[in-house]
């Protein structure tokens, strides 16, 4: 089976991957991983499922899946893919990125319609072989007329826009409505936390995302936040979260910090707390529980 997205072509039968007609040399397990995620979409694949399909009858470490996911992401990023290839669902597993799934689906639909068009064109061509073509019609509008229509349309839209502003009051940019608290969320894959951010925003908590530690430190020097959430590894640095916590505390910032990770352990919790974190969370419910005082304050307006 062939799957096309952006400049990539994935051949699951021959277990090959091409980018711009050039074969990408990669671990065969990358192909198996993508095939499994594509077949399962829109459902996700948990760790046990991936271990069973990618390493059948083999005993491997539970970290093997996380490492393969990381290697796959790096492969596509290095090849120029601008959207995430895999989505992490905290506490559940992994899923094909909705962006990639949409591209694959649209490509399949386009190919289907293209095949239908070829058949239709052949039939139409045969039927019209001896039929005279109608004379070409003159355009309904001349160039000056089109220019006049464009000017009038712009004027109407401008009038509607400003009248809407006058009715609804001034525009408010960047800040969600009725925000009672603010969280800075540091994660190089913010799309993985969309559901959690939506939940917090419904509780009148503004969530501001950034992908790098340096940007996070800059934002903390400019604005005040009620809590900070960070992932553990970012890019090629598996300790990025711990380093960020340490840098924040060294700057004298006492904002509560929570580590949101898919690989919890007591050792990691202890290490995170040593670097200044309040606690770690692996599932959304754990995170909400840690943030409950802030959620209650924002939701009820009382401490």
Short mmCIF file of C-alpha atoms in Angstrom, two decimals:
data_model
loop_
_atom_site.label_atom_id
_atom_site.label_comp_id
_atom_site.label_asym_id
_atom_site.label_seq_id
_atom_site.Cartn_x
_atom_site.Cartn_y
_atom_site.Cartn_z
CA UNK A 1 0.00 0.00 0.00
CA UNK A 2 1.26 3.46 -0.90
CA UNK A 3 0.57 6.53 1.24
CA UNK A 4 1.49 10.01 0.03
CA UNK A 5 1.83 13.10 2.19
CA UNK A 6 3.70 16.26 1.27
CA UNK A 7 6.89 15.15 -0.51
CA UNK A 8 6.86 11.69 1.07
CA UNK A 9 5.72 8.33 -0.29
CA UNK A 10 5.40 5.44 2.15
CA UNK A 11 5.30 1.95 0.63
CA UNK A 12 4.22 -0.40 3.40
CA UNK A 13 4.32 -3.50 1.20
CA UNK A 14 7.96 -3.08 0.18
CA UNK A 15 8.77 -1.26 3.42
CA UNK A 16 10.35 1.74 1.76
CA UNK A 17 10.11 5.48 2.30
CA UNK A 18 10.79 8.13 -0.33
CA UNK A 19 11.14 11.90 -0.11
CA UNK A 20 11.21 13.95 -3.31
CA UNK A 21 11.71 10.69 -5.25
CA UNK A 22 14.81 9.89 -3.19
CA UNK A 23 14.76 6.84 -0.96
CA UNK A 24 15.25 7.56 2.73
CA UNK A 25 17.31 4.90 4.43
CA UNK A 26 15.72 4.17 7.77
CA UNK A 27 15.10 1.38 10.23
CA UNK A 28 12.44 -1.00 8.92
CA UNK A 29 10.64 -0.56 12.23
CA UNK A 30 9.91 3.05 11.26
CA UNK A 31 7.83 1.73 8.36
CA UNK A 32 6.09 -0.80 10.61
CA UNK A 33 5.33 1.93 13.15
CA UNK A 34 3.81 4.27 10.57
CA UNK A 35 1.81 1.46 8.98
CA UNK A 36 0.35 0.52 12.35
CA UNK A 37 -0.54 4.12 13.22
CA UNK A 38 -2.14 4.68 9.80
CA UNK A 39 -4.20 1.49 10.05
CA UNK A 40 -5.37 2.39 13.56
CA UNK A 41 -6.26 6.04 12.89
CA UNK A 42 -8.31 7.78 14.28
CA UNK A 43 -7.77 5.42 17.21
CA UNK A 44 -4.45 5.42 19.02
CA UNK A 45 -1.96 2.61 19.62
CA UNK A 46 -0.81 1.92 23.15
CA UNK A 47 2.66 0.71 24.03
CA UNK A 48 1.64 -2.95 24.26
CA UNK A 49 0.08 -2.86 20.79
CA UNK A 50 3.20 -1.35 19.22
CA UNK A 51 5.50 -3.79 20.99
CA UNK A 52 3.42 -6.70 19.73
CA UNK A 53 3.36 -5.57 16.08
CA UNK A 54 6.87 -4.15 15.76
CA UNK A 55 8.80 -6.55 18.01
CA UNK A 56 6.76 -9.78 17.82
CA UNK A 57 8.01 -12.65 19.97
CA UNK A 58 10.86 -10.46 21.19
CA UNK A 59 11.60 -9.20 24.68
CA UNK A 60 12.62 -5.54 24.53
CA UNK A 61 12.69 -2.63 26.94
CA UNK A 62 9.58 -0.48 27.35
CA UNK A 63 11.78 2.43 26.29
CA UNK A 64 12.11 0.92 22.81
CA UNK A 65 8.79 2.40 21.69
CA UNK A 66 9.64 5.88 22.97
CA UNK A 67 13.04 5.73 21.29
CA UNK A 68 11.51 4.59 17.98
CA UNK A 69 8.93 7.40 18.16
CA UNK A 70 11.70 9.92 18.78
CA UNK A 71 13.85 8.56 15.94
CA UNK A 72 10.89 8.68 13.55
CA UNK A 73 10.11 12.28 14.41
CA UNK A 74 13.74 13.28 13.93
CA UNK A 75 13.88 11.48 10.57
CA UNK A 76 10.94 13.42 9.16
CA UNK A 77 12.02 16.72 10.68
CA UNK A 78 15.47 16.31 9.12
CA UNK A 79 13.81 15.52 5.77
CA UNK A 80 11.89 18.80 5.91
CA UNK A 81 8.44 17.83 7.19
CA UNK A 82 6.95 20.95 8.77
CA UNK A 83 4.07 19.32 10.65
CA UNK A 84 4.27 16.65 13.38
CA UNK A 85 4.20 13.07 12.13
CA UNK A 86 3.12 11.42 15.40
CA UNK A 87 0.91 12.68 18.22
CA UNK A 88 1.53 11.66 21.83
CA UNK A 89 -1.56 11.02 23.93
CA UNK A 90 -0.40 11.20 27.52
CA UNK A 91 -1.22 8.10 29.51
CA UNK A 92 -2.69 6.33 26.47
CA UNK A 93 -0.16 5.95 23.68
CA UNK A 94 0.49 7.38 20.24
CA UNK A 95 -1.57 8.33 17.20
CA UNK A 96 -0.88 9.46 13.66
CA UNK A 97 -0.89 13.24 13.52
CA UNK A 98 -4.31 14.54 12.38
CA UNK A 99 -2.51 16.84 9.92
CA UNK A 100 -0.83 13.89 8.22
CA UNK A 101 -4.00 11.81 8.34
CA UNK A 102 -5.93 14.59 6.60
CA UNK A 103 -3.30 14.83 3.85
CA UNK A 104 -3.31 11.07 3.29
CA UNK A 105 -7.11 11.03 3.20
CA UNK A 106 -7.33 13.92 0.73
CA UNK A 107 -4.71 12.33 -1.49
CA UNK A 108 -6.66 9.07 -1.56
CA UNK A 109 -9.87 10.93 -2.44
CA UNK A 110 -8.09 12.91 -5.15
CA UNK A 111 -6.71 9.73 -6.69
CA UNK A 112 -10.17 8.20 -6.65
CA UNK A 113 -11.70 11.19 -8.41
CA UNK A 114 -8.81 11.30 -10.87
CA UNK A 115 -9.49 7.70 -11.87
CA UNK A 116 -13.18 8.48 -12.33
CA UNK A 117 -12.34 11.55 -14.41
CA UNK A 118 -10.14 9.50 -16.74
CA UNK A 119 -12.98 7.08 -17.43
CA UNK A 120 -15.45 9.94 -17.85
CA UNK A 121 -13.14 11.87 -20.17
CA UNK A 122 -12.66 8.83 -22.40
CA UNK A 123 -16.40 8.30 -22.67
CA UNK A 124 -17.06 11.97 -23.38
CA UNK A 125 -14.30 12.10 -25.97
CA UNK A 126 -15.72 9.10 -27.82
CA UNK A 127 -19.23 10.55 -27.80
CA UNK A 128 -18.13 13.96 -29.06
CA UNK A 129 -15.68 12.87 -31.74
CA UNK A 130 -17.91 14.10 -34.58
CA UNK A 131 -19.69 16.85 -32.67
CA UNK A 132 -18.99 20.50 -33.36
CA UNK A 133 -17.83 22.45 -30.35
CA UNK A 134 -19.94 25.48 -29.40
CA UNK A 135 -18.51 28.89 -30.05
CA UNK A 136 -16.63 30.44 -27.16
CA UNK A 137 -18.76 32.84 -25.17
CA UNK A 138 -17.69 36.37 -24.55
CA UNK A 139 -16.98 37.30 -20.93
CA UNK A 140 -19.84 38.86 -19.04
CA UNK A 141 -17.63 41.53 -17.47
CA UNK A 142 -14.94 43.73 -18.94
CA UNK A 143 -11.78 44.62 -17.03
CA UNK A 144 -13.02 48.10 -15.97
CA UNK A 145 -16.23 46.51 -14.72
CA UNK A 146 -14.33 43.99 -12.61
CA UNK A 147 -12.20 46.75 -11.09
CA UNK A 148 -15.32 48.71 -10.17
CA UNK A 149 -16.90 45.64 -8.58
CA UNK A 150 -13.74 45.01 -6.53
CA UNK A 151 -13.70 48.61 -5.25
CA UNK A 152 -17.37 48.51 -4.28
CA UNK A 153 -16.93 45.13 -2.55
CA UNK A 154 -13.98 46.43 -0.52
CA UNK A 155 -16.00 49.45 0.57
CA UNK A 156 -18.92 47.27 1.68
CA UNK A 157 -16.67 44.91 3.67
CA UNK A 158 -14.91 47.83 5.34
CA UNK A 159 -18.25 49.35 6.32
CA UNK A 160 -19.46 46.05 7.78
CA UNK A 161 -16.18 45.52 9.64
CA UNK A 162 -16.16 48.90 11.36
CA UNK A 163 -19.85 48.75 12.16
CA UNK A 164 -19.26 45.36 13.82
CA UNK A 165 -16.46 46.84 15.93
CA UNK A 166 -18.70 49.72 16.95
CA UNK A 167 -21.44 47.33 18.07
CA UNK A 168 -19.21 44.89 19.92
CA UNK A 169 -16.67 47.30 21.38
CA UNK A 170 -12.90 47.32 20.86
CA UNK A 171 -11.07 44.20 19.74
CA UNK A 172 -9.19 42.28 22.43
CA UNK A 173 -6.11 40.48 21.15
CA UNK A 174 -4.00 37.62 22.56
CA UNK A 175 -5.72 37.27 25.97
CA UNK A 176 -8.70 34.88 26.27
CA UNK A 177 -11.88 36.39 27.69
CA UNK A 178 -12.28 36.57 31.49
CA UNK A 179 -8.90 35.03 32.27
CA UNK A 180 -8.41 34.59 36.03
CA UNK A 181 -5.04 32.80 35.99
CA UNK A 182 -2.17 32.14 33.59
CA UNK A 183 -0.05 29.08 32.84
CA UNK A 184 3.14 28.91 30.80
CA UNK A 185 3.36 25.55 28.99
CA UNK A 186 6.75 24.53 27.55
CA UNK A 187 6.60 21.65 25.06
CA UNK A 188 8.14 21.19 21.63
CA UNK A 189 4.99 19.33 20.55
CA UNK A 190 2.13 21.52 21.85
CA UNK A 191 -0.35 19.71 19.63
CA UNK A 192 -0.10 16.75 22.02
CA UNK A 193 -1.63 18.82 24.82
CA UNK A 194 -4.52 20.42 22.97
CA UNK A 195 -7.24 18.70 25.01
CA UNK A 196 -5.62 19.69 28.30
CA UNK A 197 -5.24 23.31 27.19
CA UNK A 198 -8.86 23.49 26.11
CA UNK A 199 -9.98 22.15 29.48
CA UNK A 200 -7.93 24.74 31.36
CA UNK A 201 -9.13 27.57 29.13
CA UNK A 202 -12.72 26.54 29.85
CA UNK A 203 -11.85 27.06 33.51
CA UNK A 204 -10.83 30.67 32.71
CA UNK A 205 -7.12 29.86 32.78
CA UNK A 206 -5.05 31.35 29.99
CA UNK A 207 -2.50 28.86 28.63
CA UNK A 208 0.51 30.28 26.81
CA UNK A 209 2.72 27.84 24.92
CA UNK A 210 6.33 27.96 23.85
CA UNK A 211 8.57 25.28 22.38
CA UNK A 212 11.99 26.14 23.80
CA UNK A 213 13.54 26.75 27.20
CA UNK A 214 15.15 29.99 26.03
CA UNK A 215 11.81 31.42 24.95
CA UNK A 216 10.27 30.29 28.23
CA UNK A 217 12.92 32.12 30.24
CA UNK A 218 12.39 35.24 28.15
CA UNK A 219 8.64 35.13 28.74
CA UNK A 220 9.18 34.62 32.47
CA UNK A 221 11.36 37.72 32.55
CA UNK A 222 8.58 39.75 30.92
CA UNK A 223 5.34 38.37 32.35
CA UNK A 224 3.94 36.76 35.48
CA UNK A 225 2.41 33.29 35.48
CA UNK A 226 0.60 31.31 38.15
CA UNK A 227 2.08 27.95 37.13
CA UNK A 228 4.57 26.43 34.69
CA UNK A 229 4.18 23.07 32.93
CA UNK A 230 7.11 21.54 31.08
CA UNK A 231 7.86 18.34 29.24
CA UNK A 232 10.98 16.32 29.94
CA UNK A 233 12.88 15.89 26.67
CA UNK A 234 12.94 18.36 23.80
CA UNK A 235 14.73 17.85 20.51
CA UNK A 236 18.01 16.08 21.14
CA UNK A 237 18.14 16.99 24.83
CA UNK A 238 16.44 14.36 27.03
CA UNK A 239 17.00 16.51 30.15
CA UNK A 240 15.66 19.79 28.80
CA UNK A 241 12.85 19.91 31.36
CA UNK A 242 15.16 19.48 34.35
CA UNK A 243 17.57 22.09 33.03
CA UNK A 244 14.73 24.56 32.55
CA UNK A 245 13.53 24.04 36.13
CA UNK A 246 17.02 24.66 37.45
CA UNK A 247 17.42 27.81 35.36
CA UNK A 248 14.07 29.13 36.57
CA UNK A 249 14.95 28.61 40.23
CA UNK A 250 18.41 30.11 39.75
CA UNK A 251 16.71 33.29 38.54
CA UNK A 252 14.76 33.49 41.78
CA UNK A 253 11.41 32.67 40.18
CA UNK A 254 9.22 30.74 42.63
CA UNK A 255 6.30 29.96 40.31
CA UNK A 256 5.07 26.35 40.80
CA UNK A 257 6.46 23.98 38.17
CA UNK A 258 4.96 20.65 37.09
CA UNK A 259 6.66 18.08 34.87
CA UNK A 260 4.25 16.46 32.39
CA UNK A 261 5.81 13.27 31.06
CA UNK A 262 4.85 9.91 29.59
CA UNK A 263 7.54 7.99 31.50
CA UNK A 264 7.02 8.55 35.23
CA UNK A 265 9.06 6.96 37.99
CA UNK A 266 9.80 7.65 41.60
CA UNK A 267 13.41 8.42 40.69
CA UNK A 268 12.27 10.98 38.13
CA UNK A 269 9.87 12.54 40.63
CA UNK A 270 12.68 12.90 43.15
CA UNK A 271 15.05 14.34 40.55
CA UNK A 272 12.39 16.81 39.34
CA UNK A 273 11.73 17.99 42.88
CA UNK A 274 15.46 18.42 43.44
CA UNK A 275 15.50 20.74 40.42
CA UNK A 276 12.58 22.80 41.72
CA UNK A 277 9.42 21.07 40.50
CA UNK A 278 6.38 20.65 42.72
CA UNK A 279 5.51 17.26 41.22
CA UNK A 280 5.18 15.24 38.00
CA UNK A 281 2.11 14.03 36.12
CA UNK A 282 1.63 11.40 33.44
CA UNK A 283 -2.10 11.68 32.77
CA UNK A 284 -4.37 14.67 32.37
CA UNK A 285 -6.27 13.86 35.55
CA UNK A 286 -3.02 13.85 37.53
CA UNK A 287 -2.15 17.24 36.09
CA UNK A 288 -5.58 18.69 36.89
CA UNK A 289 -5.27 17.39 40.44
CA UNK A 290 -1.96 19.20 40.89
CA UNK A 291 -3.50 22.36 39.46
CA UNK A 292 -6.74 22.04 41.42
CA UNK A 293 -6.13 25.04 43.74
CA UNK A 294 -5.51 27.21 40.69
CA UNK A 295 -8.49 25.74 38.81
CA UNK A 296 -10.75 26.28 41.81
CA UNK A 297 -9.56 29.85 42.20
CA UNK A 298 -10.08 30.65 38.51
CA UNK A 299 -13.41 28.85 38.33
CA UNK A 300 -14.93 30.22 41.52
CA UNK A 301 -12.94 33.40 41.94
CA UNK A 302 -11.90 32.45 45.48
CA UNK A 303 -8.83 30.82 46.96
#
